[in-house]
Amino acid sequence: MRGPYHPDLYDVARWPESWWRASAPPPPPRPPLEGDATAEVAIIGAGYAGLACAEALAGRGVDVVALDAGEIGWGASGRNGGIVGLSSDKLGTEALVARFGEDETRRYVESQVEGARRLRAFCDAEGVETQGDAEAYVAHTPAVFERLGKWREARWGVEASLLSREAYAERGYVGPEQHGALIVRPGFGLHPMQLAQARARAAERAGARLHPRSEVRAWRREGATHRLETARGSIRAGKVVLATNGFTPDGLHPAFDGRAMPVLSMIGVTRQINQAEMAAHGWREDAPLCTTRRMLYYFRMLPQRRLLFGMRGDLDGSAASAPRFAAHLRAHMARMLPEWRDVELEHFWRGPVCMTRAYRPAVGRLPDDPTVFHAFGWHGSGVNGAAVAGRLLAAVIAGADEATIPAPWRGLPPRIPLPGLRKVWLGGMLALYRAKDAMEAR
Ligand SMILES: Cc1cc2nc3c(=O)[nH]c(=O)nc-3n(C[C@H](O)[C@H](O)[C@H](O)COP(=O)(O)OP(=O)(O)OC[C@H]3O[C@@H](n4cnc5c(N)ncnc54)[C@H](O)[C@@H]3O)c2cc1C
């Protein structure tokens, strides 16, 4: 695999060490694709989106195969923060209503609320570790707190309650950038690797075939069908789903070239925090937290009393630069949680989230080839949304109208101009966001 970052990031033999890998069993052995095979539907990418789509298709009796370049959970689905939230866009509800109307926006929001409830039930049934019953948006300035109530309004199944700085301190966290919080439900934390593995089991139980270590290197049309080629085999399928998100390669299918903007995010997990240290930050919160900065921080106290701290990553991605960026992350963690500045990180890893030029996900079928489908662009919030999209897409493949996909998600985003310069555009955008955050903090 290749992409805009260092080749190490795309090397499936380099599966980043993480708390999630250390605390979950290795995936059971599954064979790569060997020889020539056929399927009604072939899915490229076996993360939450591809696996949910495979499970839903197989459940409808469709012969489906999902291929992944790495092991199950190698992609973002095995290395994220495990925060279950309600939006996979960067536009916000008001902008979506203005553009797509109230009905379509409501359908989108309700699909996320329903998705979060369904995900919780799935985790409970499959023994996936979950935690908390909300997501907290922590205001990083008093001025932002004043506007916070508008962020996630309590409508369309979303519950939202605003807590002052004092009330949130009472609930569970004190820090220099805590100026009150919005508590949103449904929301929770989960173990992402356990979830990826459970989704793979569920897809296989339904009848899907999964082949890890099977990177699709070429995609050709053969009359009415598609031929996907891997290093050791190939598959002929009537329909293809692209579910590669932050790893979406240019050069595989021309319709997708230059559509995805992968942005690195990085996570550190500390050693266990002791009771005295917990008390120093008044920590009682078991829900995940996100700050309101544009360059946001996200953090959770895991059930094992280890802090998971995440933030936007670097523009490099090489294995050699990991210690440098782990130190960088630790400095940011100390800014938010100064009492824990000496608490060591035991795990550090990175991975790409996927943005688009439309600032919203891209779910649907190609207008000029109704046998090609896609689901990507979760903007760093796909633990819930990617599976919702996988199921919506399965219904469309099985015959439902494409309009069953809520309009804010439907279609392809515009291409990124001169996609070879993605990192330059991104560097500029991040600098702008940092400047705006700094101005807001003054
Ligand atoms: C560090 C980090 C923290 C995050 N934290 C959160 C969070 O707390 N909450 C949240 O909601 N979201 C979070 N996200 C985002 C979330 O993980 C993703 O949105 C979600 O996992 C996307 O699922 P997916 O199935 O679309 O993609 P992925 O899980 O990335 O799966 C795509 C797969 O495609 C495969 N692939 C690519 N090219 C090919 C090819 N040519 N052939 C075969 N396979 C291929 C890759 O190997 C990969 O496994 C985070 C992401 C990262 C990286």
Coordinates of C-alpha atoms and ligand atoms in Angstrom, one line a residue:
M1 CA 0.0 0.0 0.0
R2 CA 1.1 3.6 -0.6
G3 CA -0.1 7.0 0.4
P4 CA 1.0 10.5 1.2
Y5 CA 2.9 9.6 4.4
H6 CA 6.1 7.6 5.1
P7 CA 6.0 4.0 3.6
D8 CA 6.2 2.6 7.2
L9 CA 2.6 3.7 7.7
Y10 CA 1.4 1.5 4.9
D11 CA 3.6 -1.5 5.6
V12 CA 1.2 -4.2 6.9
A13 CA 4.2 -6.1 8.4
R14 CA 4.5 -3.2 10.8
W15 CA 1.4 -3.5 12.9
P16 CA 1.8 -0.7 15.5
E17 CA 2.2 -1.9 19.0
S18 CA -0.8 -0.5 21.0
W19 CA -2.7 -1.0 24.3
W20 CA -5.5 -2.5 22.2
R21 CA -3.3 -5.2 20.7
A22 CA -1.7 -5.8 24.1
S23 CA -5.1 -6.3 25.7
A24 CA -6.9 -8.4 23.1
P25 CA -6.1 -11.9 21.8
P26 CA -4.4 -12.1 18.4
P27 CA -6.9 -12.6 15.5
P28 CA -7.7 -16.2 14.7
P29 CA -5.8 -17.5 11.6
R30 CA -7.6 -16.8 8.4
P31 CA -6.1 -17.6 4.9
P32 CA -5.2 -14.9 2.4
L33 CA -7.0 -15.0 -0.9
E34 CA -5.3 -17.8 -3.0
G35 CA -6.1 -18.7 -6.6
D36 CA -9.1 -17.5 -8.6
A37 CA -12.4 -17.0 -6.8
T38 CA -15.8 -15.5 -7.5
A39 CA -18.3 -13.7 -5.4
E40 CA -21.5 -11.7 -6.0
V41 CA -19.9 -8.8 -4.0
A42 CA -16.3 -8.2 -3.2
I43 CA -15.4 -5.6 -0.4
I44 CA -12.0 -3.9 -0.4
G45 CA -11.2 -3.1 3.2
A46 CA -12.3 -5.2 6.3
G47 CA -12.6 -2.5 9.0
Y48 CA -15.9 -1.6 10.7
A49 CA -17.4 -0.4 7.4
G50 CA -16.4 -3.4 5.3
L51 CA -17.2 -5.9 8.0
A52 CA -20.6 -4.5 8.8
C53 CA -21.4 -4.4 5.1
A54 CA -20.3 -8.0 4.7
E55 CA -22.3 -9.2 7.6
A56 CA -25.5 -7.4 6.4
L57 CA -25.1 -8.7 2.9
A58 CA -24.4 -12.3 4.0
G59 CA -27.4 -12.1 6.3
R60 CA -29.5 -11.4 3.1
G61 CA -28.1 -14.5 1.5
V62 CA -25.6 -12.6 -0.8
D63 CA -22.3 -14.4 -1.6
V64 CA -19.7 -11.8 -0.3
V65 CA -16.0 -11.7 0.2
A66 CA -14.1 -9.0 2.1
L67 CA -10.3 -8.5 1.5
D68 CA -7.9 -6.6 3.7
A69 CA -4.3 -5.7 3.1
G70 CA -3.5 -6.4 6.8
E71 CA -4.9 -8.5 9.5
I72 CA -8.4 -7.9 10.8
G73 CA -8.0 -4.7 13.0
W74 CA -4.7 -3.6 11.3
G75 CA -6.4 -0.4 10.0
A76 CA -8.0 2.4 12.0
S77 CA -10.7 0.0 13.3
G78 CA -8.1 -1.7 15.5
R79 CA -6.2 1.4 16.7
N80 CA -8.7 4.2 17.4
G81 CA -9.7 5.9 20.7
G82 CA -12.8 3.7 21.0
I83 CA -15.1 6.8 21.5
V84 CA -18.6 6.2 20.3
G85 CA -20.1 9.5 19.1
L86 CA -22.9 10.8 17.0
S87 CA -21.4 12.8 14.0
S88 CA -19.0 11.9 11.2
D89 CA -19.0 15.4 9.6
K90 CA -17.2 18.6 10.3
L91 CA -20.1 20.9 9.2
G92 CA -22.4 20.8 12.2
T93 CA -26.1 20.4 12.4
E94 CA -27.1 23.9 11.4
A95 CA -25.0 23.9 8.2
L96 CA -26.4 20.5 7.3
V97 CA -30.0 21.7 7.8
A98 CA -29.3 24.8 5.6
R99 CA -27.8 22.6 2.9
F100 CA -29.9 19.4 3.0
G101 CA -33.1 20.5 4.8
E102 CA -34.4 19.4 8.2
D103 CA -35.9 16.0 7.1
E104 CA -32.6 14.7 5.7
T105 CA -30.6 16.0 8.5
R106 CA -32.9 14.5 11.0
R107 CA -32.7 11.1 9.2
Y108 CA -28.9 11.4 9.4
V109 CA -28.8 12.3 13.2
E110 CA -31.4 9.6 14.0
S111 CA -29.4 7.0 12.1
Q112 CA -26.4 7.8 14.3
V113 CA -28.4 7.7 17.5
E114 CA -29.9 4.3 16.5
G115 CA -26.4 3.2 15.4
A116 CA -24.9 4.0 18.8
R117 CA -27.7 2.0 20.6
R118 CA -27.3 -0.9 18.3
L119 CA -23.6 -0.8 18.8
R120 CA -23.9 -1.0 22.5
A121 CA -26.3 -4.0 22.2
F122 CA -23.8 -5.7 19.8
C123 CA -20.9 -5.1 22.3
D124 CA -22.9 -6.5 25.2
A125 CA -23.9 -9.6 23.2
E126 CA -20.4 -10.2 21.9
G127 CA -18.5 -9.5 25.1
V128 CA -16.8 -6.3 23.8
E129 CA -15.5 -4.1 26.7
T130 CA -17.6 -0.9 27.0
Q131 CA -17.5 2.0 29.4
G132 CA -19.6 5.0 30.4
D133 CA -23.0 6.1 29.0
A134 CA -22.2 9.5 27.5
E135 CA -19.6 11.6 25.6
A136 CA -18.4 14.8 27.2
Y137 CA -17.4 17.9 25.2
V138 CA -15.2 20.0 27.4
A139 CA -15.1 23.7 26.8
H140 CA -11.5 25.0 26.6
T141 CA -12.5 28.6 27.2
P142 CA -15.3 30.4 29.0
A143 CA -16.4 32.0 25.7
V144 CA -16.7 28.6 24.1
F145 CA -18.8 27.4 27.0
E146 CA -21.3 30.1 26.3
R147 CA -21.8 28.6 22.8
L148 CA -21.5 25.0 23.7
G149 CA -25.2 24.4 24.1
K150 CA -25.7 24.9 20.4
W151 CA -23.1 22.3 19.4
R152 CA -25.3 19.2 19.9
E153 CA -28.8 20.2 20.4
A154 CA -31.1 17.9 22.3
R155 CA -33.3 16.8 19.5
W156 CA -33.9 13.9 17.2
G157 CA -33.0 11.4 19.9
V158 CA -29.9 13.2 21.1
E159 CA -29.9 14.0 24.9
A160 CA -27.6 16.9 25.8
S161 CA -27.1 18.6 29.2
L162 CA -24.8 21.5 29.9
L163 CA -22.7 21.4 33.1
S164 CA -20.8 24.5 34.5
R165 CA -17.1 24.2 35.4
E166 CA -18.0 23.5 39.0
A167 CA -20.7 21.0 38.1
Y168 CA -18.4 19.1 35.8
A169 CA -15.6 19.2 38.4
E170 CA -18.2 17.5 40.7
R171 CA -18.9 14.9 38.0
G172 CA -15.4 14.0 37.4
Y173 CA -12.5 16.1 36.0
V174 CA -10.7 19.3 37.0
G175 CA -8.1 20.9 34.7
P176 CA -6.8 24.2 33.4
E177 CA -8.8 23.9 30.2
Q178 CA -12.0 22.7 31.8
H179 CA -14.6 25.5 31.6
G180 CA -17.7 23.4 31.7
A181 CA -18.9 20.6 29.5
L182 CA -21.8 19.4 27.4
I183 CA -22.8 15.8 28.2
V184 CA -24.2 14.0 25.2
R185 CA -26.1 10.7 25.0
P186 CA -26.0 8.2 23.6
G187 CA -22.2 7.8 23.7
F188 CA -19.7 5.6 25.4
G189 CA -16.2 4.1 25.2
L190 CA -15.3 0.7 23.9
H191 CA -12.4 -1.6 23.1
P192 CA -11.8 -1.1 19.4
M193 CA -9.8 -4.2 18.7
Q194 CA -12.3 -6.4 20.5
L195 CA -15.0 -4.7 18.4
A196 CA -13.1 -5.3 15.1
Q197 CA -12.7 -9.0 16.0
A198 CA -16.3 -9.3 17.0
R199 CA -17.5 -7.7 13.8
A200 CA -15.3 -10.2 11.8
R201 CA -16.8 -13.2 13.8
A202 CA -20.4 -11.8 13.2
A203 CA -19.7 -11.5 9.4
E204 CA -18.3 -15.0 9.2
R205 CA -21.3 -16.4 11.2
A206 CA -23.6 -14.8 8.7
G207 CA -21.7 -16.5 5.9
A208 CA -19.2 -13.9 4.6
R209 CA -15.7 -15.0 3.6
L210 CA -12.8 -12.9 5.0
H211 CA -9.3 -12.8 3.6
P212 CA -6.7 -10.8 5.5
R213 CA -3.2 -10.2 4.1
S214 CA -4.8 -9.8 0.7
E215 CA -4.1 -6.3 -0.6
V216 CA -6.0 -5.5 -3.9
R217 CA -3.3 -4.3 -6.2
A218 CA -5.2 -4.1 -9.5
W219 CA -8.9 -3.6 -10.3
R220 CA -10.0 -4.3 -13.9
R221 CA -13.4 -4.4 -15.6
E222 CA -14.0 -7.7 -17.5
G223 CA -17.3 -7.1 -19.4
A224 CA -20.1 -7.0 -16.8
T225 CA -17.9 -8.0 -13.9
H226 CA -14.9 -6.8 -12.0
R227 CA -11.6 -8.5 -11.4
L228 CA -9.6 -7.7 -8.3
E229 CA -6.0 -9.0 -8.1
T230 CA -4.0 -9.7 -5.0
A231 CA -0.4 -11.0 -4.7
R232 CA -1.6 -14.7 -4.6
G233 CA -5.0 -14.7 -6.1
S234 CA -7.8 -12.8 -7.8
I235 CA -11.6 -12.5 -7.4
R236 CA -14.2 -11.9 -10.0
A237 CA -17.3 -10.1 -8.6
G238 CA -20.4 -8.5 -10.0
K239 CA -20.2 -5.7 -7.5
V240 CA -17.4 -4.1 -5.6
V241 CA -17.5 -2.0 -2.4
L242 CA -14.5 0.3 -1.6
A243 CA -14.2 0.6 2.2
T244 CA -10.6 1.7 2.7
N245 CA -11.1 5.1 4.5
G246 CA -7.8 6.7 5.5
F247 CA -5.9 4.1 3.5
T248 CA -7.8 4.7 0.2
P249 CA -5.1 4.4 -2.4
D250 CA -4.8 6.6 -5.5
G251 CA -4.4 4.6 -8.7
L252 CA -6.8 1.7 -7.9
H253 CA -9.9 3.0 -9.5
P254 CA -10.0 6.4 -11.3
A255 CA -13.3 7.5 -9.7
F256 CA -11.6 7.5 -6.2
D257 CA -8.3 9.2 -7.1
G258 CA -7.8 12.3 -5.0
R259 CA -11.0 12.1 -3.1
A260 CA -9.7 11.1 0.4
M261 CA -7.6 13.3 2.7
P262 CA -5.9 11.1 5.3
V263 CA -4.9 12.9 8.4
L264 CA -2.7 11.3 11.1
S265 CA -4.0 11.0 14.7
M266 CA -1.9 9.8 17.5
I267 CA -2.6 8.1 20.9
G268 CA -0.7 7.4 24.0
V269 CA -1.7 5.2 26.9
T270 CA -0.2 5.6 30.3
R271 CA 0.8 3.2 33.0
Q272 CA -1.9 2.6 35.7
I273 CA -2.8 5.8 37.5
N274 CA -2.9 5.4 41.3
Q275 CA -5.7 6.6 43.6
A276 CA -3.7 9.7 44.9
E277 CA -3.0 10.7 41.3
M278 CA -6.7 10.2 40.4
A279 CA -7.7 12.5 43.3
A280 CA -5.2 15.2 42.1
H281 CA -7.5 15.8 39.0
G282 CA -10.7 15.0 40.9
W283 CA -11.1 12.2 38.4
R284 CA -14.3 10.2 38.5
E285 CA -15.4 10.4 34.9
D286 CA -15.8 7.1 33.0
A287 CA -17.2 8.6 29.8
P288 CA -14.8 9.7 27.0
L289 CA -13.9 13.4 26.7
C290 CA -13.3 15.6 23.7
T291 CA -12.1 19.2 24.0
T292 CA -13.7 21.9 21.9
R293 CA -10.4 23.0 20.3
R294 CA -10.2 22.8 16.6
M295 CA -7.0 20.8 17.2
L296 CA -8.9 18.7 19.6
Y297 CA -7.7 16.4 22.4
Y298 CA -9.7 13.3 23.2
F299 CA -9.1 11.2 26.3
R300 CA -10.6 8.5 28.4
M301 CA -9.8 6.8 31.7
L302 CA -9.8 3.1 30.6
P303 CA -11.3 0.5 33.0
Q304 CA -7.8 -0.6 33.9
R305 CA -7.2 3.0 35.3
R306 CA -4.8 3.9 32.4
L307 CA -5.3 7.2 30.7
L308 CA -5.8 7.1 26.9
F309 CA -4.8 10.5 25.4
G310 CA -5.2 11.3 21.7
M311 CA -4.6 14.3 19.4
R312 CA -3.9 15.3 15.8
G313 CA -0.7 13.6 14.6
D314 CA 2.3 14.6 12.5
L315 CA 2.9 14.9 8.8
D316 CA 5.5 12.1 8.7
G317 CA 4.3 8.7 10.0
S318 CA 7.7 6.9 9.9
A319 CA 8.6 4.4 12.6
A320 CA 11.8 6.3 13.4
S321 CA 9.9 9.5 14.3
A322 CA 7.6 7.7 16.8
P323 CA 9.6 8.5 20.0
R324 CA 9.8 12.2 19.0
F325 CA 6.0 12.4 18.6
A326 CA 5.3 10.4 21.7
A327 CA 7.2 13.1 23.6
H328 CA 5.2 15.8 21.8
L329 CA 2.0 14.1 22.8
R330 CA 3.1 13.8 26.4
A331 CA 3.8 17.5 26.5
H332 CA 0.2 18.2 25.4
M333 CA -1.1 15.7 27.9
A334 CA 0.8 17.5 30.6
R335 CA -0.9 20.8 29.5
M336 CA -4.3 19.3 30.0
L337 CA -3.5 17.2 33.0
P338 CA -0.5 18.9 34.7
E339 CA -0.7 16.8 37.8
W340 CA 0.0 13.8 35.6
R341 CA 3.0 15.3 33.8
D342 CA 5.3 12.6 35.2
V343 CA 3.0 9.7 34.5
E344 CA 4.8 7.6 31.9
L345 CA 3.3 6.5 28.6
E346 CA 3.5 2.7 28.0
H347 CA 2.0 2.7 24.6
F348 CA 2.1 5.1 21.6
W349 CA 0.8 4.6 18.1
R350 CA -0.6 6.5 15.1
G351 CA -3.1 6.0 12.3
P352 CA -4.9 7.9 9.6
V353 CA -8.4 9.3 9.9
C354 CA -10.1 10.3 6.7
M355 CA -11.3 13.8 5.8
T356 CA -12.9 14.9 2.5
R357 CA -13.2 18.2 0.7
A358 CA -16.9 18.1 1.4
Y359 CA -16.3 17.9 5.2
R360 CA -18.7 14.9 5.4
P361 CA -18.6 11.2 4.6
A362 CA -19.0 9.7 1.1
V363 CA -21.4 6.8 1.0
G364 CA -23.2 5.5 -2.2
R365 CA -22.7 4.1 -5.6
L366 CA -20.9 5.6 -8.6
P367 CA -23.2 7.6 -10.9
D368 CA -21.5 6.1 -14.0
D369 CA -21.1 2.6 -12.7
P370 CA -24.0 1.3 -10.6
T371 CA -22.0 -1.8 -9.7
V372 CA -19.3 0.1 -7.7
F373 CA -20.1 1.3 -4.1
H374 CA -18.1 3.3 -1.6
A375 CA -18.1 4.2 2.1
F376 CA -15.3 6.4 3.5
G377 CA -14.6 9.8 5.1
W378 CA -15.6 9.5 8.8
H379 CA -13.6 12.6 9.8
G380 CA -12.1 10.8 12.8
S381 CA -15.5 9.6 14.1
G382 CA -16.2 6.3 12.4
V383 CA -16.6 3.8 15.3
N384 CA -20.3 4.3 15.1
G385 CA -20.8 5.8 11.7
A386 CA -18.7 3.4 9.6
A387 CA -20.9 0.4 10.6
V388 CA -24.1 2.4 10.1
A389 CA -22.9 3.2 6.6
G390 CA -21.9 -0.4 5.9
R391 CA -25.4 -1.6 6.7
L392 CA -27.0 1.2 4.6
L393 CA -24.8 0.3 1.7
A394 CA -25.7 -3.4 2.0
A395 CA -29.4 -2.5 1.7
V396 CA -28.7 -0.5 -1.4
I397 CA -26.7 -3.3 -3.0
A398 CA -29.6 -5.6 -2.2
G399 CA -32.0 -3.4 -4.0
A400 CA -33.0 -0.4 -1.8
D401 CA -33.1 3.0 -3.3
E402 CA -29.9 5.0 -2.9
A403 CA -32.0 7.8 -1.4
T404 CA -32.3 5.6 1.8
I405 CA -28.8 6.9 2.5
P406 CA -29.4 10.2 4.3
A407 CA -28.4 13.1 2.0
P408 CA -25.6 14.5 4.2
W409 CA -23.7 11.3 3.6
R410 CA -24.6 10.6 0.0
G411 CA -22.3 10.9 -3.0
L412 CA -18.6 11.6 -3.7
P413 CA -16.7 14.7 -2.5
P414 CA -14.9 16.9 -4.9
R415 CA -11.3 15.9 -5.7
I416 CA -8.4 17.5 -3.8
P417 CA -6.6 19.8 -6.3
L418 CA -3.1 18.5 -7.0
P419 CA -3.5 15.5 -4.7
G420 CA 0.3 15.0 -4.7
L421 CA 0.4 18.1 -2.5
R422 CA -2.0 16.8 0.1
K423 CA 0.5 17.2 2.9
V424 CA 1.2 20.8 1.9
W425 CA -2.5 21.7 2.0
L426 CA -2.9 19.9 5.3
G427 CA 0.1 21.6 6.9
G428 CA -1.5 25.0 5.9
M429 CA -4.9 24.0 7.3
L430 CA -3.5 22.8 10.6
A431 CA -1.4 26.0 11.0
L432 CA -4.6 28.0 10.5
Y433 CA -6.5 25.9 13.0
R434 CA -3.7 26.3 15.6
A435 CA -3.8 30.0 15.1
K436 CA -7.6 30.2 15.5
D437 CA -7.3 28.1 18.7
A438 CA -4.6 30.4 20.0
M439 CA -6.7 33.5 19.3
E440 CA -9.7 31.9 21.0
A441 CA -7.7 31.1 24.1
R442 CA -6.6 34.7 24.5
Ligands
LIG1 C1 -5.6 7.2 16.1 C2 -7.0 7.1 15.7 C3 -8.0 7.5 16.7 C4 -9.4 7.4 16.4 N1 -10.3 7.6 17.4 C5 -11.6 7.5 17.1 C6 -12.6 7.5 18.1 O1 -12.2 7.6 19.3 N2 -13.9 7.5 17.8 C7 -14.3 7.3 16.5 O2 -15.5 7.3 16.2 N3 -13.4 7.2 15.5 C8 -12.1 7.2 15.8 N4 -11.1 7.1 14.8 C9 -11.6 6.8 13.4 C10 -12.1 5.4 13.2 O3 -11.1 4.5 13.7 C11 -12.4 5.1 11.8 O4 -13.3 6.1 11.3 C12 -13.0 3.8 11.5 O5 -12.2 2.8 12.1 C13 -13.0 3.6 10.0 O6 -13.4 2.3 9.7 P1 -13.2 1.8 8.2 O7 -13.7 0.4 8.1 O8 -13.9 2.8 7.3 O9 -11.6 1.9 7.9 P2 -10.4 1.1 8.4 O10 -10.7 0.4 9.7 O11 -9.2 1.9 8.3 O12 -10.3 -0.1 7.4 C14 -9.9 0.2 6.1 C15 -9.0 -1.0 5.6 O13 -8.8 -1.0 4.3 C16 -7.7 -1.7 4.0 N5 -7.1 -1.5 2.7 C17 -6.7 -0.3 2.2 N6 -6.3 -0.4 0.9 C18 -6.5 -1.7 0.6 C19 -6.4 -2.5 -0.6 N7 -5.8 -2.0 -1.7 N8 -6.7 -3.8 -0.5 C20 -7.2 -4.4 0.6 N9 -7.4 -3.7 1.7 C21 -7.1 -2.4 1.7 C22 -6.7 -1.3 5.2 O14 -5.8 -2.4 5.4 C23 -7.7 -1.1 6.3 O15 -7.7 -2.2 7.2 C24 -9.8 7.1 15.0 C25 -8.8 6.8 14.1 C26 -7.5 6.8 14.4 C27 -6.5 6.5 13.3

